Coordinates of C-alpha atoms in Angstrom, one line a residue:
M1 CA -29.6 -51.1 -80.0
Q2 CA -30.2 -53.9 -77.6
Q3 CA -33.8 -54.7 -77.2
L4 CA -34.5 -55.5 -73.5
D5 CA -37.7 -55.6 -71.6
V6 CA -38.9 -52.5 -69.7
I7 CA -39.7 -53.2 -66.0
P8 CA -42.4 -50.8 -64.9
H9 CA -43.7 -50.4 -61.3
T10 CA -44.9 -47.8 -58.9
I11 CA -43.1 -46.8 -55.7
R12 CA -45.0 -44.7 -53.1
H13 CA -42.9 -42.5 -50.8
Q14 CA -44.5 -40.0 -48.3
H15 CA -47.9 -40.4 -50.1
I16 CA -46.3 -39.5 -53.5
D17 CA -46.4 -42.0 -56.4
F18 CA -43.3 -42.5 -58.4
H19 CA -43.9 -44.4 -61.6
V20 CA -40.6 -46.2 -62.5
E21 CA -39.5 -47.9 -65.7
I22 CA -36.1 -49.7 -65.7
R23 CA -34.2 -50.4 -68.9
T24 CA -31.3 -52.7 -68.2
S25 CA -28.0 -52.4 -70.0
A26 CA -26.3 -55.5 -71.3
S27 CA -22.8 -54.2 -70.3
P28 CA -23.0 -51.0 -68.2
T29 CA -19.7 -49.0 -67.8
I30 CA -21.0 -46.2 -65.6
A31 CA -23.5 -45.7 -62.7
P32 CA -27.2 -46.0 -63.7
V33 CA -28.9 -42.9 -65.3
L34 CA -31.9 -41.6 -63.4
A35 CA -34.1 -39.8 -65.9
V36 CA -36.6 -37.5 -64.2
R37 CA -39.3 -37.1 -66.9
A38 CA -41.1 -33.9 -67.8
L39 CA -44.7 -33.9 -69.3
A40 CA -43.4 -33.4 -72.8
E41 CA -41.0 -36.3 -72.7
R42 CA -42.7 -39.1 -74.6
E43 CA -41.4 -41.8 -76.9
A44 CA -40.0 -39.2 -79.3
A45 CA -37.5 -38.2 -76.5
I46 CA -37.2 -41.5 -74.6
G47 CA -36.4 -43.6 -77.7
P48 CA -33.3 -41.6 -78.8
Q49 CA -32.1 -41.4 -75.2
T50 CA -32.4 -45.1 -74.7
K51 CA -30.5 -45.8 -77.9
A52 CA -27.7 -43.3 -76.9
L53 CA -27.3 -44.2 -73.2
L54 CA -28.4 -47.8 -72.7
P55 CA -25.0 -49.1 -74.0
L56 CA -23.4 -47.2 -71.1
A57 CA -25.8 -47.7 -68.2
D58 CA -29.1 -48.9 -66.9
I59 CA -31.7 -46.2 -67.4
V60 CA -34.2 -45.6 -64.5
S61 CA -37.0 -43.5 -65.9
V62 CA -39.3 -41.8 -63.3
R63 CA -42.6 -39.9 -63.7
I64 CA -44.3 -38.4 -60.7
G65 CA -48.0 -38.7 -60.0
G66 CA -49.6 -35.2 -60.3
V67 CA -46.6 -33.7 -62.0
S68 CA -45.7 -35.8 -65.1
A69 CA -48.1 -38.6 -64.7
P70 CA -51.8 -38.8 -63.8
G71 CA -52.5 -38.5 -60.0
K72 CA -52.4 -35.9 -57.2
L73 CA -49.7 -34.6 -55.0
P74 CA -50.4 -34.3 -51.3
P75 CA -51.3 -30.7 -50.4
G76 CA -48.3 -28.5 -49.6
S77 CA -45.8 -30.7 -51.6
R78 CA -42.7 -28.8 -52.6
L79 CA -39.9 -29.6 -55.1
S80 CA -37.7 -30.6 -52.1
D81 CA -40.3 -33.2 -51.2
L82 CA -40.2 -34.7 -54.7
A83 CA -36.4 -34.7 -54.6
D84 CA -36.4 -36.5 -51.3
G85 CA -39.0 -38.9 -52.6
L86 CA -36.6 -39.7 -55.5
A87 CA -33.9 -40.4 -53.0
G88 CA -36.4 -42.8 -51.4
V89 CA -36.9 -44.5 -54.8
L90 CA -33.1 -45.0 -55.1
D91 CA -33.2 -46.6 -51.7
E92 CA -36.0 -48.9 -52.7
L93 CA -34.2 -49.9 -55.9
G94 CA -30.9 -50.4 -54.0
L95 CA -29.0 -47.8 -56.0
P96 CA -26.4 -46.0 -53.9
R97 CA -25.3 -43.5 -56.6
V98 CA -26.7 -42.5 -60.0
N99 CA -26.1 -40.1 -62.8
I100 CA -29.1 -37.7 -63.0
C101 CA -30.7 -36.3 -66.1
G102 CA -33.7 -33.9 -66.3
T103 CA -35.3 -31.7 -68.9
S104 CA -37.3 -28.5 -68.4
H105 CA -39.5 -28.8 -65.2
G106 CA -38.2 -32.4 -64.8
G107 CA -34.7 -30.9 -64.7
E108 CA -35.8 -28.6 -61.8
I109 CA -36.7 -31.7 -59.8
A110 CA -33.4 -33.4 -60.9
Y111 CA -31.5 -30.3 -59.7
Q112 CA -33.1 -30.4 -56.3
L113 CA -32.2 -34.1 -56.0
A114 CA -28.5 -33.4 -56.8
L115 CA -28.5 -30.3 -54.5
R116 CA -30.0 -32.1 -51.5
H117 CA -28.4 -35.5 -52.0
P118 CA -24.9 -35.0 -53.5
D119 CA -23.7 -38.2 -51.9
R120 CA -26.1 -40.1 -54.2
T121 CA -25.0 -38.2 -57.3
E122 CA -22.3 -39.0 -59.8
R123 CA -22.9 -36.4 -62.6
V124 CA -25.9 -34.2 -63.5
V125 CA -27.2 -33.1 -66.9
L126 CA -29.9 -30.4 -66.9
T127 CA -31.5 -29.4 -70.2
G128 CA -33.4 -26.2 -70.4
V129 CA -33.3 -25.4 -66.7
A130 CA -32.9 -21.8 -65.6
A131 CA -32.0 -20.0 -62.4
R132 CA -35.6 -18.5 -62.2
P133 CA -39.1 -19.7 -62.9
P134 CA -40.6 -19.3 -66.4
A135 CA -42.4 -16.0 -67.3
L136 CA -46.2 -16.3 -67.4
P137 CA -48.6 -14.3 -69.6
R138 CA -49.1 -10.8 -68.3
G139 CA -51.5 -10.5 -65.4
T140 CA -51.7 -14.3 -64.6
D141 CA -50.5 -16.7 -62.0
P142 CA -50.6 -20.5 -62.3
A143 CA -54.2 -20.6 -61.1
G144 CA -55.3 -17.7 -63.4
L145 CA -53.5 -19.3 -66.4
S146 CA -55.2 -22.6 -65.8
A147 CA -58.6 -20.9 -65.6
L148 CA -58.0 -19.1 -68.9
M149 CA -57.1 -22.5 -70.5
R150 CA -60.5 -23.7 -69.4
S151 CA -62.3 -20.6 -70.7
P152 CA -63.3 -19.3 -74.2
A153 CA -60.0 -17.4 -74.1
R154 CA -58.1 -20.6 -74.6
R155 CA -57.2 -19.9 -78.2
E156 CA -55.8 -16.4 -77.4
V157 CA -53.8 -17.6 -74.4
T158 CA -52.5 -20.5 -76.4
R159 CA -50.8 -18.2 -78.8
E160 CA -49.2 -16.3 -76.0
I161 CA -48.0 -19.5 -74.2
I162 CA -46.4 -20.7 -77.5
A163 CA -44.6 -17.4 -77.9
R164 CA -43.1 -18.0 -74.4
L165 CA -42.1 -21.5 -75.2
L166 CA -40.9 -21.4 -78.7
C167 CA -38.4 -19.1 -80.5
L168 CA -40.6 -17.5 -83.2
N169 CA -38.0 -14.9 -84.4
P170 CA -37.4 -15.7 -88.1
A171 CA -34.0 -14.1 -87.9
R172 CA -32.9 -16.9 -85.5
P173 CA -32.5 -20.3 -87.2
V174 CA -34.3 -23.0 -85.3
R175 CA -34.6 -26.5 -86.7
G176 CA -38.1 -28.1 -86.5
R177 CA -39.7 -24.8 -85.5
A178 CA -42.8 -25.2 -87.7
T179 CA -43.3 -28.7 -86.5
M180 CA -43.0 -27.8 -82.9
E181 CA -45.4 -24.8 -83.3
W182 CA -48.0 -27.2 -84.8
V183 CA -47.4 -29.8 -82.0
L184 CA -47.7 -27.2 -79.2
N185 CA -50.8 -25.6 -80.7
D186 CA -52.5 -29.0 -81.0
M187 CA -51.4 -30.0 -77.5
L188 CA -52.6 -26.8 -75.8
A189 CA -55.8 -26.6 -77.8
T190 CA -56.8 -30.2 -76.9
A191 CA -55.5 -30.4 -73.3
D192 CA -58.0 -32.0 -71.0
E193 CA -58.7 -31.2 -67.4
G194 CA -56.0 -33.6 -66.1
Q195 CA -53.3 -32.2 -68.3
I196 CA -54.2 -28.6 -67.4
G197 CA -54.1 -29.6 -63.7
M198 CA -50.6 -31.0 -64.1
W199 CA -49.3 -27.9 -65.9
R200 CA -50.7 -25.8 -63.1
R201 CA -49.1 -27.9 -60.4
C202 CA -45.7 -27.8 -62.2
L203 CA -45.9 -24.0 -62.3
E204 CA -46.9 -23.8 -58.7
L205 CA -43.9 -25.9 -57.7
L206 CA -41.5 -23.8 -59.7
Y207 CA -42.8 -20.5 -58.4
A208 CA -42.6 -21.8 -54.8
A209 CA -39.0 -23.1 -55.1
S210 CA -36.2 -21.6 -53.1
Q211 CA -33.4 -19.6 -54.7
P212 CA -31.0 -21.9 -56.6
S213 CA -27.5 -22.5 -55.3
G214 CA -24.4 -24.3 -56.5
L215 CA -24.2 -28.1 -57.0
Q216 CA -21.2 -30.1 -55.8
P217 CA -21.3 -33.0 -58.3
P218 CA -20.1 -32.3 -61.9
L219 CA -22.9 -30.5 -63.9
L220 CA -23.7 -30.0 -67.5
A221 CA -26.2 -27.2 -68.0
V222 CA -27.3 -27.3 -71.7
T223 CA -30.0 -25.9 -73.9
G224 CA -30.7 -24.5 -77.4
E225 CA -28.9 -21.3 -78.3
H226 CA -32.2 -19.6 -78.9
D227 CA -34.1 -20.8 -75.8
V228 CA -36.8 -18.3 -74.8
A229 CA -38.5 -20.4 -72.1
S230 CA -35.2 -20.8 -70.1
P231 CA -33.0 -18.1 -71.5
T232 CA -29.4 -19.0 -72.0
T233 CA -28.3 -16.3 -69.6
E234 CA -30.3 -18.0 -66.8
C235 CA -29.0 -21.4 -67.7
R236 CA -25.5 -20.1 -67.6
A237 CA -26.1 -18.4 -64.3
L238 CA -27.2 -21.8 -62.8
A239 CA -24.0 -23.4 -64.1
A240 CA -21.8 -20.5 -62.8
M241 CA -22.9 -21.2 -59.2
S242 CA -21.7 -24.8 -59.3
S243 CA -18.4 -26.7 -58.9
Q244 CA -17.0 -28.5 -61.9
A245 CA -19.8 -27.1 -64.2
V246 CA -20.1 -26.9 -67.9
F247 CA -22.5 -24.6 -69.7
A248 CA -23.2 -25.4 -73.4
T249 CA -25.7 -24.4 -76.1
I250 CA -26.8 -26.4 -79.1
A251 CA -26.8 -24.5 -82.4
E252 CA -30.0 -23.9 -84.3
A253 CA -32.3 -25.0 -81.4
D254 CA -34.5 -23.5 -78.7
H255 CA -36.1 -24.9 -75.5
W256 CA -37.2 -28.0 -77.5
V257 CA -33.6 -29.1 -78.2
F258 CA -34.4 -32.5 -76.6
L259 CA -36.9 -33.1 -79.5
T260 CA -35.5 -31.2 -82.4
R261 CA -31.8 -31.9 -82.0
S262 CA -31.9 -35.0 -79.8
H263 CA -28.9 -36.7 -81.5
E264 CA -26.6 -33.8 -80.8
L265 CA -27.9 -33.2 -77.3
L266 CA -27.4 -36.9 -76.4
D267 CA -24.0 -37.1 -78.0
L268 CA -23.0 -34.2 -75.7
T269 CA -24.6 -35.9 -72.7
R270 CA -22.8 -39.2 -73.5
R271 CA -19.5 -37.4 -73.7
F272 CA -20.0 -35.6 -70.4
L273 CA -21.1 -38.7 -68.6
L274 CA -17.9 -40.5 -69.8
D275 CA -15.8 -37.4 -68.9
E276 CA -14.7 -37.1 -72.5
P277 CA -13.6 -33.7 -74.1
L278 CA -16.4 -31.4 -75.2
E279 CA -14.5 -28.8 -77.0
G280 CA -14.6 -28.4 -80.8
L281 CA -17.9 -30.1 -81.4
P282 CA -19.6 -28.7 -84.6
Y283 CA -23.1 -28.6 -83.1
V284 CA -22.1 -26.6 -80.0
A285 CA -22.7 -22.9 -80.3
A286 CA -21.2 -21.9 -76.9
L287 CA -19.2 -23.8 -74.3
E288 CA -17.9 -22.5 -70.9
R289 CA -16.5 -24.2 -67.9
F290 CA -16.8 -23.1 -64.3
N291 CA -14.8 -24.2 -61.3
R292 CA -15.5 -22.9 -57.9
Q293 CA -15.9 -24.0 -54.3
V294 CA -19.5 -24.7 -53.1
S295 CA -20.6 -25.6 -49.6
A296 CA -22.5 -28.8 -49.0
Q297 CA -26.3 -28.6 -49.0
R298 CA -27.6 -30.6 -46.1
S299 CA -30.8 -32.6 -46.8
R300 CA -33.7 -31.1 -44.7

């Protein structure tokens, strides 16, 4: 893999901070890839993505202050505001069109960007993104959940959160399950005030989002075949609304497919961005294509 310098800087748009890192390809063949980062996307996810996609395109990685990076969002901010802010980042960087990738709650923001600004979008890859917000532990809302995480009940609620994020059914093969269970338990048990605040803000944004509708640009909606956080039925429903959409699942994986089967996920992503055939791949458990007419979503 080519080793090129990362160019980091912060762009402020409508009082929201967008922390940008640019990795420059030596010989790009497609439009830049805008990677909208989620909280869990650290070097374990960024490194493999860089290796797989940098030969094809520049990679513009964005974290949002108060969502996936330290900071605070202005009161009343919505997912649509973050999406419009990302469009402002593209303006600042002089990028007329990009391919958009997003995972989990980062994918929800990526989806809103493609929905509201289809003229800026080449192709979209959403990993672990559903047509409805995630299920919370019984009797809680985002504020109540964050309060429990700050209380003596943290250990008990941690177990329930893990059960809603990780496929624990032993009858379903999931690679890396034991490792991910340990990582999640450690991450939740040691989360500080800032991290808990970001999780709460992400959940509030997801629960306040409008009902999803179809995308115009070509879409790959993909996740692990045993995803419990973003069930495959919901990921498929999101794809089915869109024009030129593909729904796919990766075998022996759950919501953490971007960590536990990154090689396979990124191979599928690369093929989709290059418009190569996706059929017959040994790691794909399910593949379905949708073609339907969708109306343009006007940016508001």
